[in-house]
Each structure stands twice: as structure tokens, then as C-alpha cells.
């Protein structure tokens, strides 16, 4: 693994607050060179974190004109971060008159002395909703939601919808077994509590391939047949337990994967000759078999077990082979986040991640499910998609959606009837998933899966990749764009992701022609400027700092520019070369202070 070399003292401790009684801490590094380990910081005490939350909450109410918090609001802390220089950031979700607020999230920033320093908030209008008596009954809302999403409606919860420019009493309904969802999963339907109008209808699953792209591939008759790795002789699996105190215990095994040949796996030894594909050294990260069913709970899957601690055979004749790739991809992603940023798990709560392979029948996609809290991998539809999408950068991409869900929770501005998502916050979400998915490859540095700035290069597409960060417009399948324009407000999210992905590449590697790891790149700029990169590690640190501290559910590209500038200032200083490079990289994709749009587009 590549670890960052500490060049500056202004690093950060990222601390996730899961409940009032459960606090865990990790280190968010701001590294420049990808060598040597970042020193661990001591976890902050629960009592001190509670004081930080109290100070931030008090500041939010004291500065109501800036934060938008009113007397009828209640703030719940969901994430608390204390930087090495003592500055603090507390992420809150809001209730108004006792009702959860959609689009009411905010981050309060404090100085080292806990004085109010500023706020990053979602929709900026004030909340003032006097009517809390709905005209629709909860039963009517459930019936309407079930009809819209074509599934089984759960409870109808009254909420305040503060998204866009509205403050509306609404019902939020979780609909399971939705026939409008590719994976038959859960959709969240929000209905106006007075008129019954559908305000939003979104999937709980983040899919790697959009409905529009799948439709295009089928129309073209293109068949994705991901290139697999010819297997080298496997090293013998020792089955040696890492602990000698008995069972269960960690054991060293090996797997024969689809895509990267033989890989080491840490498993759980449950008896002298009994092993489970569960990694106790990484928070009990585990992959299970969904049995070709669209399971809603990970625990419903069947555990992979054997007596040899050697897993899979590199082909589809073994149901375990897909599990090998999935488990390897997940643990590689967890290792990247921990070693690079000190992030302990997707939610930074110390828990491992889960996966279900062989999910459903003839599903040609991979998903991150926030409801399940796990990765879902279909086996392909047998026509367009020939193999499971258990590729390393796909897993890194999808698990990053989980990280985004746990932090900024970036949301699309609209979703069409086919499930395609639109808008800049959703595009930024997809971009971050590509950025950090690529970073997982570089961190893992597997010679059989050479790291690069291409996404999905192993999927077998005719254009040789799905998306790329250096010149996104080379992706003709999704029509990805290189630069920002007013059309970005309502661009499909995978297509729109090119704006911030391009800015990241320019920040990391610079403009023009170069060859990195055997791949030729030629990154252009909107203004024909020359951009000099600051290095991948620094660029990654800046984007992670921005995501965790300065982005919220509505962050658009101009907000992302401001967020990364603030992050660069935190990590390297306002007058630093890194700060200036951030500004220049965004200008090179046509995102500037001068063309920042008004609040209403």
C-alpha cells in the first residue's frame, strides 16, 4: 500500500459521531508523497467531543442569520471533526417543529477556541412552516407511494421538504420490492402532504451503470465481456491463525479471482479445518452469496465457507470466484481510506463493509445500497453484460458512494421516470466516486490491475474505458463533458461528472501530454492555460478534506471550488502553491468566482 509522507503539521482528526454514547476517531491525513505511514493521533475523548458539539450548536443559534437555524429547529450532530490546529467542524441534520427536514443539513465551523468561524449549509432560505396538519392521510400517502414506485410501501413519515425554494409539509415513504428499480430494491418517495404531488422518487441504490447507458449499450448490441486475468500458480494457503487463543481467529488464505489472478485474503478460522470468508482484521468485512435473489438484508445471504482456506477457481464455474474479487476490492478500498485518511470503515465507525454477490437474476450492474449498507453485484444479464462487475475500480467507486452518503450526502436535483439522475450535486457525487475509485487502484498498486485515471477499463467496452479523468469528453457513451456551462444545472450525473473529475486530474497531474504507468494522457483546458499539477496525494487530500468538512447535500461545482480552496488553505495555507493550483485547476474547467450563478438558476 502507498502511504502518504507527512510534509506539514496541519493535518486533521476525522471523528465520526454515531450516537451520543458512541464516538470513534481516526486520522485524516494531508499528505504529499505516497510513501511512509501517517502517524496515528490519539482519539478525542467522548466528553470533549460533546463539548465541541454543544459549542457548535450554540453558535448555530447565536448566528441564525448566517446558519438559517430558527427557534423551532433542533439540531442533531452526525459528524464531528477536530483539526490538528484545533479548528472544529460539526455536521448537523435538522428537525423543524419536531419534523425531519430534507435539505436542512449544515456544517458549523469553529476556531481552535470554539468561536464561530462560519457555516456551510444546504438550501439557504429560512424555514417557516406554520401548517403541520396534512390533508392527505398516512394511508393515502402509502397508497400513492406504492403506486408510483410499484412496490410495497412502508410507514409514511411526515417531514419538511426544504429542497429547492420550497418549505412544504410532506410525507416520506420507503417503498421496497420496487418494480421500477433495476435491483428490485428500495425507493424513497416524497409526496406533498396537501396535494399528493410527487416531490421526488429516488432509488436507495447507487448503480455503476445508469439506465440510459444500459439502454444505449443494448441498442448498439455491444456485449461487455470483462477481460479476466490468466491465473498464475497460487501460493499455498497456510490457514495459519493470527491468534492462538482459539477460535474464531484470523487466518491467512488465498483466492483465485476473475480479474487479478491470485490474491491474499484474510479470513476467519472457525475450527481446525473450517474457514469463513470474513475478515476480522477489517471490522468483520464479509462477502456472502445472495443465491440469485434480490435480498434486502445482508444477513439473509449465505456465508462462504470451506475447509482449505483457498477460494474460487478464477472462472464462473465456482460461485466463490466472484466473492474473491468482491472481498479483495472491498478490503483494498477500506485499506486505502484507512491508510490515507485514517478513516475506519465507510461510516468511520470502525465497522467493516459487506457484499452480496450473485444478486438477483440477470442483473448486469453493481450497486451500493444504503439500505442494506453493502455492495450488491449482479452476475450479468447474459446478453449485454457477460460477467459480474466485481472489478476493483467499480468497487472503489461504489463504496465511495457510501462515504459520500455518510458525509456530504450529495443528492441529485431531479430523477426521471427511468431512474436517470440529473444536476450538479449528483454529478459531483459521481465524480468523487470516480476520483477515489481511481485512487483505490493507485493505493492497491496491483501489477495485474495497473492503476490509472480510467474508470471501467476492464469491463470490455469497445471504447476501452467507461470514463476517464484527464479528458472526460473522450467518453462518447455517456457524453461526458470537459467543462462547466449553464447546461450543467440539469445534465445527467455521469455525463456531468466530467467537470470536477477533470479539475481533479489537472490539480493532480497538470495539463498537456504525459504518460503515467504506460497510459497516455492529454488533458486540455477551457482557457488554453497551462496547469502544473501538485501531485496525486496532495490533490486527493484536498478533495477529501473538502468532502468531509465543506460539502453538503446541495453542493454544486462552484461550491465545490470554494470547498477545495478552503481545504487547500487548511492543509497548505492561503498563499501556498497548492491553494493557487486549486484555483487554477477550476478555472481551467470554466468554474470561476466570476461566473458563479445566482442562488436561483
Coordinates of C-alpha atoms in Angstrom, one line a residue:
X1 CA 0.0 0.0 0.0
X2 CA 1.1 3.5 -0.6
X3 CA 1.1 5.7 2.4
X4 CA 1.4 9.5 2.5
X5 CA 4.5 11.2 3.7
X6 CA 3.8 13.9 6.2
X7 CA 5.1 17.2 5.0
X8 CA 3.0 19.7 7.1
X9 CA 1.7 19.7 10.6
X10 CA -1.7 21.0 9.7
X11 CA -3.4 17.6 9.5
X12 CA -6.8 16.7 10.7
X13 CA -8.5 14.2 13.0
X14 CA -11.8 13.0 11.5
X15 CA -14.2 11.9 14.2
X16 CA -17.5 10.3 13.4
X17 CA -20.3 10.8 16.0
X18 CA -22.7 7.9 15.6
X19 CA -24.7 8.3 18.7
X20 CA -24.4 10.4 21.8
X21 CA -22.7 7.5 23.6
X22 CA -20.6 6.1 20.7
X23 CA -17.7 8.1 19.5
X24 CA -14.8 6.9 17.3
X25 CA -11.8 8.7 16.0
X26 CA -9.4 8.5 13.0
X27 CA -6.8 10.5 11.3
X28 CA -7.4 12.4 8.1
X29 CA -4.0 13.0 6.5
X30 CA -3.0 15.7 4.2
X31 CA -0.1 14.0 2.6
X32 CA 2.1 14.9 -0.4
X33 CA 4.3 11.9 -1.2
X34 CA 2.9 8.4 -1.4
X35 CA 5.5 6.9 1.0
X36 CA 5.8 6.2 4.7
X37 CA 2.9 6.0 7.1
X38 CA 1.0 8.8 8.7
X39 CA 1.3 8.8 12.5
X40 CA -1.8 7.9 14.4
X41 CA -3.4 10.6 16.5
X42 CA -5.0 9.8 19.8
X43 CA -8.8 9.6 19.7
X44 CA -10.5 12.5 21.3
X45 CA -12.4 11.8 24.4
X46 CA -16.2 11.5 24.2
X47 CA -16.7 14.3 26.7
X48 CA -14.5 16.7 24.8
X49 CA -16.4 15.9 21.6
X50 CA -19.7 16.5 23.3
X51 CA -18.4 19.9 24.3
X52 CA -17.5 20.6 20.7
X53 CA -21.0 19.7 19.6
X54 CA -22.6 21.9 22.3
X55 CA -20.4 24.8 21.3
X56 CA -21.3 24.4 17.6
X57 CA -25.0 24.1 18.3
X58 CA -24.9 27.2 20.5
X59 CA -23.0 29.1 17.7
X60 CA -25.6 27.9 15.1
X61 CA -28.5 29.5 17.1
X62 CA -26.5 32.6 18.0
X63 CA -25.7 33.2 14.3
X64 CA -29.1 32.4 13.0
X65 CA -28.9 34.9 10.1
X66 CA -26.0 33.0 8.7
X67 CA -26.9 29.5 9.6
X68 CA -30.6 29.7 8.9
X69 CA -31.4 28.0 12.3
X70 CA -34.6 29.2 14.0
X71 CA -36.2 28.8 17.4
X72 CA -38.4 26.0 16.1
X73 CA -35.4 24.0 14.9
X74 CA -33.5 21.2 16.6
X75 CA -30.0 20.2 15.5
X76 CA -28.6 16.6 15.7
X77 CA -24.8 16.1 15.2
X78 CA -23.9 13.4 12.8
X79 CA -20.2 14.0 12.3
X80 CA -17.6 15.9 14.3
X81 CA -14.1 16.7 13.1
X82 CA -11.3 18.4 15.0
X83 CA -8.3 19.5 13.0
X84 CA -4.7 19.3 14.3
X85 CA -4.6 23.1 14.7
X86 CA -7.7 22.9 16.9
X87 CA -10.3 24.1 14.4
X88 CA -13.6 22.2 14.6
X89 CA -16.3 21.2 12.2
X90 CA -19.7 19.8 13.2
X91 CA -22.2 18.4 10.7
X92 CA -25.8 18.7 11.7
X93 CA -29.2 17.4 10.4
X94 CA -32.2 19.4 11.4
X95 CA -35.8 19.0 12.6
X96 CA -38.4 21.8 12.4
X97 CA -41.3 21.7 14.8
X98 CA -40.3 18.1 15.5
X99 CA -40.2 17.0 11.9
X100 CA -37.1 15.9 9.9
X101 CA -36.0 18.5 7.3
X102 CA -35.0 17.4 3.9
X103 CA -32.3 19.8 2.6
X104 CA -31.7 21.2 6.1
X105 CA -28.2 19.9 6.6
X106 CA -25.3 22.2 7.6
X107 CA -21.8 22.2 8.9
X108 CA -20.8 24.7 11.6
X109 CA -17.1 25.7 11.7
X110 CA -15.4 26.8 14.9
X111 CA -12.0 28.2 15.7
X112 CA -9.5 26.5 17.9
X113 CA -11.0 28.4 20.8
X114 CA -14.5 27.2 19.8
X115 CA -15.6 30.6 18.5
X116 CA -18.0 30.7 15.5
X117 CA -16.0 30.9 12.2
X118 CA -18.6 30.2 9.6
X119 CA -21.2 27.7 8.2
X120 CA -21.6 25.6 5.1
X121 CA -25.3 25.0 4.6
X122 CA -27.6 23.4 2.0
X123 CA -30.6 25.4 0.8
X124 CA -30.3 28.9 2.2
X125 CA -33.9 30.0 2.6
X126 CA -35.3 30.3 6.1
X127 CA -37.8 27.7 7.4
X128 CA -41.2 29.0 8.5
X129 CA -43.9 26.4 8.2
X130 CA -47.0 27.2 10.3
X131 CA -49.3 24.4 8.9
X132 CA -48.5 20.9 10.1
X133 CA -51.8 19.3 9.6
X134 CA -51.7 17.3 6.3
X135 CA -54.7 17.0 4.0
X136 CA -53.6 13.5 2.9
X137 CA -53.8 10.7 5.5
X138 CA -50.8 8.5 6.1
X139 CA -52.7 5.7 4.4
X140 CA -53.4 7.7 1.3
X141 CA -49.7 8.6 1.1
X142 CA -48.7 5.0 1.4
X143 CA -51.1 4.0 -1.4
X144 CA -49.9 6.8 -3.7
X145 CA -46.2 6.0 -3.0
X146 CA -46.8 2.3 -3.6
X147 CA -48.4 3.1 -6.9
X148 CA -45.7 5.5 -8.0
X149 CA -42.8 3.1 -7.2
X150 CA -44.7 -0.1 -7.9
X151 CA -43.8 -1.8 -4.7
X152 CA -44.6 -2.4 -1.0
X153 CA -44.9 0.9 0.9
X154 CA -43.6 1.2 4.5
X155 CA -44.6 3.7 7.0
X156 CA -45.5 7.3 5.8
X157 CA -43.3 9.8 7.8
X158 CA -44.2 13.4 8.0
X159 CA -41.2 15.6 7.1
X160 CA -40.5 19.2 6.0
X161 CA -39.2 19.3 2.4
X162 CA -36.9 22.4 2.3
X163 CA -35.3 21.5 -1.0
X164 CA -35.2 23.9 -3.9
X165 CA -37.1 27.1 -2.9
X166 CA -39.9 25.4 -1.0
X167 CA -40.8 24.8 2.6
X168 CA -43.5 22.1 2.3
X169 CA -45.1 19.6 4.6
X170 CA -44.5 16.2 3.0
X171 CA -44.7 12.5 3.5
X172 CA -41.6 10.4 3.0
X173 CA -42.3 6.8 2.2
X174 CA -39.8 3.9 1.8
X175 CA -41.1 1.5 -0.9
X176 CA -39.5 -1.9 -1.1
X177 CA -39.6 -4.5 -3.9
X178 CA -40.0 -1.7 -6.4
X179 CA -40.6 -2.9 -9.9
X180 CA -39.3 0.5 -11.2
X181 CA -35.9 -0.2 -9.6
X182 CA -33.4 -2.3 -11.5
X183 CA -32.4 -4.3 -8.5
X184 CA -35.9 -4.6 -7.2
X185 CA -34.7 -2.5 -4.2
X186 CA -36.0 0.3 -2.1
X187 CA -37.1 3.7 -3.4
X188 CA -37.8 6.8 -1.4
X189 CA -40.9 8.6 -2.5
X190 CA -41.7 12.1 -1.1
X191 CA -45.2 13.4 -1.6
X192 CA -46.7 16.9 -0.9
X193 CA -48.9 16.3 2.2
X194 CA -51.5 18.7 0.9
X195 CA -51.8 18.0 -2.8
X196 CA -50.3 14.5 -3.1
X197 CA -47.9 15.7 -5.8
X198 CA -44.7 13.6 -6.1
X199 CA -41.8 15.8 -5.0
X200 CA -39.1 13.2 -5.5
X201 CA -38.8 9.5 -6.2
X202 CA -35.2 8.2 -5.8
X203 CA -33.5 4.8 -5.5
X204 CA -31.7 3.8 -2.4
X205 CA -29.1 2.1 -4.6
X206 CA -26.3 3.9 -6.4
X207 CA -25.8 1.9 -9.6
X208 CA -22.5 1.9 -11.5
X209 CA -24.2 1.9 -14.9
X210 CA -27.1 4.3 -15.4
X211 CA -30.3 3.2 -17.1
X212 CA -29.6 5.5 -20.0
X213 CA -26.2 3.9 -20.6
X214 CA -27.6 0.3 -20.3
X215 CA -30.3 1.2 -22.8
X216 CA -27.7 2.6 -25.3
X217 CA -25.4 -0.4 -25.0
X218 CA -28.3 -2.8 -25.6
X219 CA -29.4 -0.7 -28.6
X220 CA -25.9 -0.9 -30.1
X221 CA -25.8 -4.6 -29.4
X222 CA -22.5 -4.2 -27.5
X223 CA -21.5 -7.0 -25.3
X224 CA -19.4 -6.3 -22.2
X225 CA -17.1 -9.2 -21.6
X226 CA -14.6 -8.0 -19.0
X227 CA -11.1 -9.2 -19.6
X228 CA -10.1 -11.7 -16.9
X229 CA -6.6 -12.5 -15.7
X230 CA -4.8 -15.7 -16.6
X231 CA -4.2 -17.3 -13.3
X232 CA -0.6 -17.7 -12.1
X233 CA 0.1 -20.6 -9.7
X234 CA -1.4 -19.9 -6.4
X235 CA 0.7 -19.6 -3.3
X236 CA -0.2 -22.3 -0.8
X237 CA -2.8 -21.2 1.7
X238 CA -1.4 -21.8 5.2
X239 CA -4.6 -21.4 7.1
X240 CA -2.4 -20.2 10.0
X241 CA -4.4 -18.4 12.6
X242 CA -3.1 -15.0 13.6
X243 CA -4.1 -15.7 17.1
X244 CA -3.5 -18.7 19.2
X245 CA -6.2 -18.3 21.8
X246 CA -8.6 -20.5 20.0
X247 CA -11.4 -20.0 17.5
X248 CA -12.6 -17.9 15.8
X249 CA -9.3 -16.3 14.8
X250 CA -7.9 -14.5 11.8
X251 CA -6.2 -16.8 9.2
X252 CA -4.2 -16.2 6.0
X253 CA -5.8 -17.6 2.9
X254 CA -5.7 -17.1 -0.9
X255 CA -8.2 -16.6 -3.6
X256 CA -8.4 -17.2 -7.4
X257 CA -10.1 -14.1 -8.8
X258 CA -11.6 -13.2 -12.1
X259 CA -9.6 -10.1 -12.7
X260 CA -6.3 -10.1 -10.9
X261 CA -5.3 -13.7 -10.5
X262 CA -4.2 -15.0 -7.1
X263 CA -4.8 -12.6 -4.2
X264 CA -4.2 -12.9 -0.5
X265 CA -7.3 -13.0 1.7
X266 CA -7.6 -12.7 5.5
X267 CA -10.4 -15.0 6.6
X268 CA -11.9 -16.3 9.8
X269 CA -10.9 -19.7 11.1
X270 CA -13.8 -21.2 13.0
X271 CA -12.4 -24.7 13.6
X272 CA -9.3 -26.7 12.7
X273 CA -10.5 -27.2 9.1
X274 CA -13.3 -24.6 8.8
X275 CA -13.0 -21.1 7.3
X276 CA -15.4 -18.3 6.6
X277 CA -14.9 -15.5 4.0
X278 CA -14.9 -12.9 6.7
X279 CA -12.0 -10.6 7.6
X280 CA -11.8 -10.0 11.3
X281 CA -8.9 -7.6 10.9
X282 CA -11.0 -5.2 8.9
X283 CA -14.1 -4.9 11.1
X284 CA -15.5 -8.3 10.0
X285 CA -15.8 -7.3 6.4
X286 CA -17.6 -10.2 4.7
X287 CA -19.0 -11.3 1.3
X288 CA -22.0 -13.6 1.1
X289 CA -24.0 -15.4 -1.6
X290 CA -27.4 -13.8 -2.4
X291 CA -28.4 -17.1 -4.1
X292 CA -29.7 -15.3 -7.2
X293 CA -32.3 -13.5 -5.1
X294 CA -32.9 -9.8 -4.6
X295 CA -32.2 -9.8 -0.9
X296 CA -32.8 -6.7 1.2
X297 CA -30.7 -7.8 4.2
X298 CA -27.1 -8.9 4.2
X299 CA -27.8 -11.4 6.9
X300 CA -30.1 -13.2 4.6
X301 CA -27.2 -14.2 2.4
X302 CA -25.3 -17.5 2.7
X303 CA -21.8 -17.3 4.1
X304 CA -19.0 -18.6 2.0
X305 CA -17.2 -21.4 3.9
X306 CA -14.6 -24.1 3.1
X307 CA -12.1 -26.4 4.6
X308 CA -8.9 -25.4 2.8
X309 CA -8.9 -21.6 3.0
X310 CA -8.4 -21.4 -0.8
X311 CA -11.2 -19.7 -2.5
X312 CA -12.6 -19.7 -6.1
X313 CA -11.0 -21.0 -9.3
X314 CA -10.9 -17.9 -11.4
X315 CA -13.9 -18.9 -13.5
X316 CA -17.7 -18.7 -13.3
X317 CA -17.8 -22.4 -12.7
X318 CA -17.2 -21.6 -9.0
X319 CA -19.7 -19.3 -7.3
X320 CA -16.9 -18.3 -4.9
X321 CA -14.8 -16.6 -7.6
X322 CA -17.0 -13.5 -7.8
X323 CA -16.8 -13.4 -4.0
X324 CA -13.0 -13.4 -4.1
X325 CA -13.0 -10.3 -6.4
X326 CA -15.6 -8.6 -4.2
X327 CA -13.8 -9.3 -1.0
X328 CA -10.5 -8.2 -2.4
X329 CA -11.9 -5.0 -3.8
X330 CA -13.7 -4.1 -0.6
X331 CA -10.7 -4.7 1.7
X332 CA -8.5 -2.8 -0.8
X333 CA -10.9 0.2 -0.6
X334 CA -11.0 0.0 3.2
X335 CA -7.2 -0.1 3.3
X336 CA -7.0 3.0 1.1
X337 CA -9.3 5.1 3.2
X338 CA -7.7 4.0 6.5
X339 CA -4.0 4.4 5.4
X340 CA -4.6 7.6 3.5
X341 CA -7.1 9.4 5.7
X342 CA -7.3 7.3 8.9
X343 CA -11.0 6.6 8.0
X344 CA -12.1 3.5 9.8
X345 CA -14.8 2.0 7.6
X346 CA -17.2 3.5 5.2
X347 CA -19.0 5.4 8.0
X348 CA -15.8 5.9 10.0
X349 CA -17.4 3.9 12.8
X350 CA -14.9 1.0 12.9
X351 CA -17.3 -1.4 11.1
X352 CA -16.3 -3.4 8.1
X353 CA -18.2 -3.4 4.8
X354 CA -20.4 -6.2 3.4
X355 CA -21.2 -7.5 -0.1
X356 CA -23.7 -9.8 -1.7
X357 CA -22.6 -11.5 -4.9
X358 CA -25.0 -13.4 -7.3
X359 CA -27.6 -10.7 -6.5
X360 CA -30.8 -11.3 -8.4
X361 CA -31.3 -12.9 -11.8
X362 CA -29.8 -11.5 -14.9
X363 CA -28.8 -8.2 -13.4
X364 CA -26.0 -6.5 -15.3
X365 CA -24.8 -4.0 -12.8
X366 CA -23.2 -3.3 -9.4
X367 CA -24.7 -1.1 -6.7
X368 CA -24.0 0.5 -3.3
X369 CA -27.1 0.0 -1.2
X370 CA -27.5 2.5 1.6
X371 CA -30.5 0.5 3.0
X372 CA -28.5 -2.8 3.1
X373 CA -25.3 -1.0 3.9
X374 CA -23.5 -3.2 1.4
X375 CA -22.3 -3.8 -2.1
X376 CA -24.6 -5.7 -4.5
X377 CA -23.2 -7.5 -7.5
X378 CA -25.3 -9.0 -10.3
X379 CA -24.0 -11.8 -12.5
X380 CA -24.7 -10.0 -15.7
X381 CA -27.8 -10.3 -17.9
X382 CA -26.3 -12.9 -20.2
X383 CA -26.6 -10.6 -23.2
X384 CA -25.1 -7.2 -22.9
X385 CA -23.3 -7.9 -19.6
X386 CA -21.5 -11.2 -19.6
X387 CA -19.8 -11.2 -16.2
X388 CA -20.2 -9.8 -12.7
X389 CA -18.9 -6.2 -12.4
X390 CA -16.6 -7.2 -9.5
X391 CA -13.8 -5.1 -10.8
X392 CA -11.5 -3.1 -8.4
X393 CA -12.3 0.4 -9.6
X394 CA -16.0 -0.4 -9.7
X395 CA -15.9 -1.5 -6.1
X396 CA -13.8 1.6 -5.1
X397 CA -16.3 3.8 -6.9
X398 CA -19.4 2.3 -5.3
X399 CA -18.0 2.2 -1.8
X400 CA -17.1 5.8 -2.2
X401 CA -20.8 6.5 -2.7
X402 CA -21.2 5.1 0.8
X403 CA -18.5 7.5 2.1
X404 CA -20.3 10.4 0.4
X405 CA -23.7 9.2 1.9
X406 CA -22.0 9.2 5.3
X407 CA -20.6 12.8 4.9
X408 CA -22.0 15.4 2.4
X409 CA -24.8 13.1 1.2
X410 CA -24.8 14.8 -2.2
X411 CA -28.2 14.5 -3.9
X412 CA -29.4 14.8 -7.5
X413 CA -31.7 17.7 -8.2
X414 CA -34.1 15.5 -10.1
X415 CA -34.7 11.9 -11.3
X416 CA -36.6 11.0 -14.4
X417 CA -39.2 8.2 -14.8
X418 CA -36.5 5.7 -16.0
X419 CA -34.3 6.4 -12.9
X420 CA -31.7 8.6 -14.6
X421 CA -30.4 11.3 -12.2
X422 CA -29.6 14.9 -13.0
X423 CA -28.0 18.0 -11.5
X424 CA -24.6 19.3 -10.3
X425 CA -24.7 17.8 -6.7
X426 CA -25.4 14.4 -8.2
X427 CA -22.7 14.9 -10.8
X428 CA -20.2 15.8 -8.1
X429 CA -21.2 12.6 -6.2
X430 CA -20.4 10.5 -9.3
X431 CA -17.1 12.5 -9.8
X432 CA -15.9 11.9 -6.3
X433 CA -16.7 8.2 -6.7
X434 CA -14.5 8.1 -9.8
X435 CA -11.8 10.2 -8.2
X436 CA -11.5 8.0 -5.1
X437 CA -12.2 4.8 -7.1
X438 CA -9.1 5.6 -9.2
X439 CA -7.2 6.4 -6.0
X440 CA -8.0 2.9 -4.7
X441 CA -6.3 1.5 -7.8
X442 CA -3.2 3.6 -7.2
X443 CA -3.1 2.7 -3.5
X444 CA -3.5 -1.0 -4.1
X445 CA -1.0 -0.9 -6.9
X446 CA -1.7 -4.4 -8.1
X447 CA 0.5 -5.1 -11.2
X448 CA -2.3 -7.2 -12.7
X449 CA -4.7 -4.3 -12.3
X450 CA -2.3 -1.4 -13.2
X451 CA -3.5 1.9 -11.6
X452 CA -4.6 4.7 -14.0
X453 CA -7.1 7.6 -14.4
X454 CA -9.5 5.4 -16.4
X455 CA -12.7 4.0 -15.0
X456 CA -14.0 0.6 -16.0
X457 CA -11.1 -0.1 -18.3
X458 CA -11.5 -3.9 -17.5
X459 CA -15.2 -4.0 -18.5
X460 CA -14.6 -4.9 -22.1
X461 CA -16.2 -1.8 -23.7
X462 CA -15.5 -1.0 -27.3
X463 CA -14.2 2.4 -26.3
X464 CA -11.7 0.7 -23.9
X465 CA -13.0 2.5 -20.8
X466 CA -16.2 3.8 -19.3
X467 CA -15.0 7.3 -18.2
X468 CA -11.6 9.0 -17.8
X469 CA -10.5 11.9 -15.7
X470 CA -7.9 13.6 -18.0
X471 CA -10.2 14.4 -20.9
X472 CA -13.7 13.2 -19.9
X473 CA -15.2 14.0 -23.3
X474 CA -13.4 11.0 -24.8
X475 CA -16.3 9.1 -23.3
X476 CA -18.8 9.0 -26.1
X477 CA -21.1 6.5 -24.5
X478 CA -22.3 8.8 -21.7
X479 CA -21.5 12.1 -23.4
X480 CA -19.3 13.2 -20.5
X481 CA -18.3 16.9 -20.6
X482 CA -14.9 18.5 -20.0
X483 CA -16.1 21.9 -18.9
X484 CA -18.8 23.7 -16.9
X485 CA -21.6 25.5 -18.6
X486 CA -25.1 26.5 -17.6
X487 CA -26.3 23.2 -19.1
X488 CA -24.6 21.5 -16.1
X489 CA -27.5 22.5 -13.9
X490 CA -29.6 19.7 -15.5
X491 CA -27.1 17.3 -17.0
X492 CA -27.3 13.6 -16.4
X493 CA -25.0 13.0 -13.4
X494 CA -22.5 10.6 -15.1
X495 CA -22.1 13.0 -18.0
X496 CA -21.8 16.0 -15.8
X497 CA -19.2 14.4 -13.5
X498 CA -16.5 15.3 -16.0
X499 CA -16.3 18.8 -14.8
X500 CA -15.0 18.1 -11.3
X501 CA -13.1 14.9 -12.4
X502 CA -11.3 17.0 -15.0
X503 CA -10.5 19.7 -12.3
X504 CA -9.1 17.0 -10.0
X505 CA -6.9 15.5 -12.7
X506 CA -5.5 18.9 -13.6
X507 CA -4.8 19.6 -10.0
X508 CA -3.0 16.3 -9.6
X509 CA -1.2 15.8 -12.9
X510 CA -1.4 19.1 -14.8
X511 CA -2.4 19.8 -18.4
X512 CA -1.0 18.6 -21.7
X513 CA 0.5 15.3 -22.8
X514 CA 2.2 12.8 -20.5
X515 CA 2.4 9.1 -19.9
X516 CA 1.7 7.7 -16.5
X517 CA 2.0 4.0 -15.8
X518 CA 2.0 3.2 -19.5
X519 CA -1.2 5.1 -20.2
X520 CA -1.0 8.2 -22.5
X521 CA -2.9 11.3 -21.3
X522 CA -3.5 14.7 -22.9
X523 CA -5.6 17.0 -20.7
X524 CA -6.9 20.2 -22.3
X525 CA -8.0 23.4 -20.6
X526 CA -11.0 25.7 -21.2
X527 CA -8.9 28.9 -21.3
X528 CA -5.9 27.3 -23.0
X529 CA -3.9 27.8 -19.9
X530 CA -1.1 25.6 -18.7
X531 CA -1.7 23.9 -15.4
X532 CA 1.1 22.4 -13.3
X533 CA 0.0 19.5 -11.1
X534 CA 0.7 19.3 -7.4
X535 CA 0.7 15.5 -7.2
X536 CA -2.0 12.9 -6.8
X537 CA -1.5 12.6 -3.0
X538 CA -2.0 16.3 -2.3
X539 CA -4.9 16.6 -4.7
X540 CA -6.6 13.6 -3.1
X541 CA -6.1 15.0 0.4
X542 CA -7.6 18.4 -0.6
X543 CA -10.7 16.8 -2.2
X544 CA -11.2 14.5 0.9
X545 CA -10.9 17.5 3.3
X546 CA -13.4 19.4 1.1
X547 CA -15.9 16.5 1.1
X548 CA -15.8 15.8 4.8
X549 CA -15.8 19.4 6.0
X550 CA -17.1 21.8 3.4
X551 CA -19.6 19.9 1.3
X552 CA -23.3 19.4 2.0
X553 CA -26.2 17.8 0.1
X554 CA -26.7 20.6 -2.3
X555 CA -23.0 21.4 -3.1
X556 CA -22.6 22.3 -6.8
X557 CA -19.5 22.8 -8.9
X558 CA -18.9 26.4 -7.8
X559 CA -19.5 25.4 -4.2
X560 CA -17.0 22.6 -4.7
X561 CA -14.5 25.1 -5.9
X562 CA -14.9 27.1 -2.7
X563 CA -14.8 23.9 -0.6
X564 CA -11.5 22.8 -2.2
X565 CA -10.0 26.2 -1.8
X566 CA -10.9 26.2 1.9
X567 CA -9.4 22.7 2.2
X568 CA -6.2 23.8 0.5
X569 CA -6.0 26.7 2.9
X570 CA -6.5 24.4 5.8
X571 CA -3.8 21.9 4.7
X572 CA -1.2 24.1 3.0
X573 CA -2.0 27.8 3.6
X574 CA -3.8 30.5 1.7
X575 CA -0.7 31.7 0.0
X576 CA 0.6 28.3 -0.9
X577 CA 1.3 26.9 -4.4
X578 CA -1.3 24.2 -3.6
X579 CA -4.0 26.8 -3.0
X580 CA -3.2 28.7 -6.2
X581 CA -3.2 25.4 -8.1
X582 CA -6.7 24.6 -6.9
X583 CA -7.9 28.0 -8.1
X584 CA -6.2 27.5 -11.5
X585 CA -7.5 23.9 -12.0
X586 CA -11.1 25.0 -11.5
X587 CA -10.6 28.0 -13.9
X588 CA -9.3 25.5 -16.4
X589 CA -12.7 23.8 -16.4
X590 CA -14.6 27.1 -16.6
X591 CA -15.5 27.3 -12.9
X592 CA -14.6 30.7 -11.6
X593 CA -15.7 33.2 -9.0
X594 CA -16.8 35.5 -11.9
X595 CA -19.2 33.1 -13.4
X596 CA -20.7 31.8 -10.2
X597 CA -24.5 31.7 -10.8
X598 CA -27.1 33.3 -8.6
X599 CA -28.9 31.3 -6.0
X600 CA -31.8 30.7 -8.5
X601 CA -30.5 29.4 -11.8

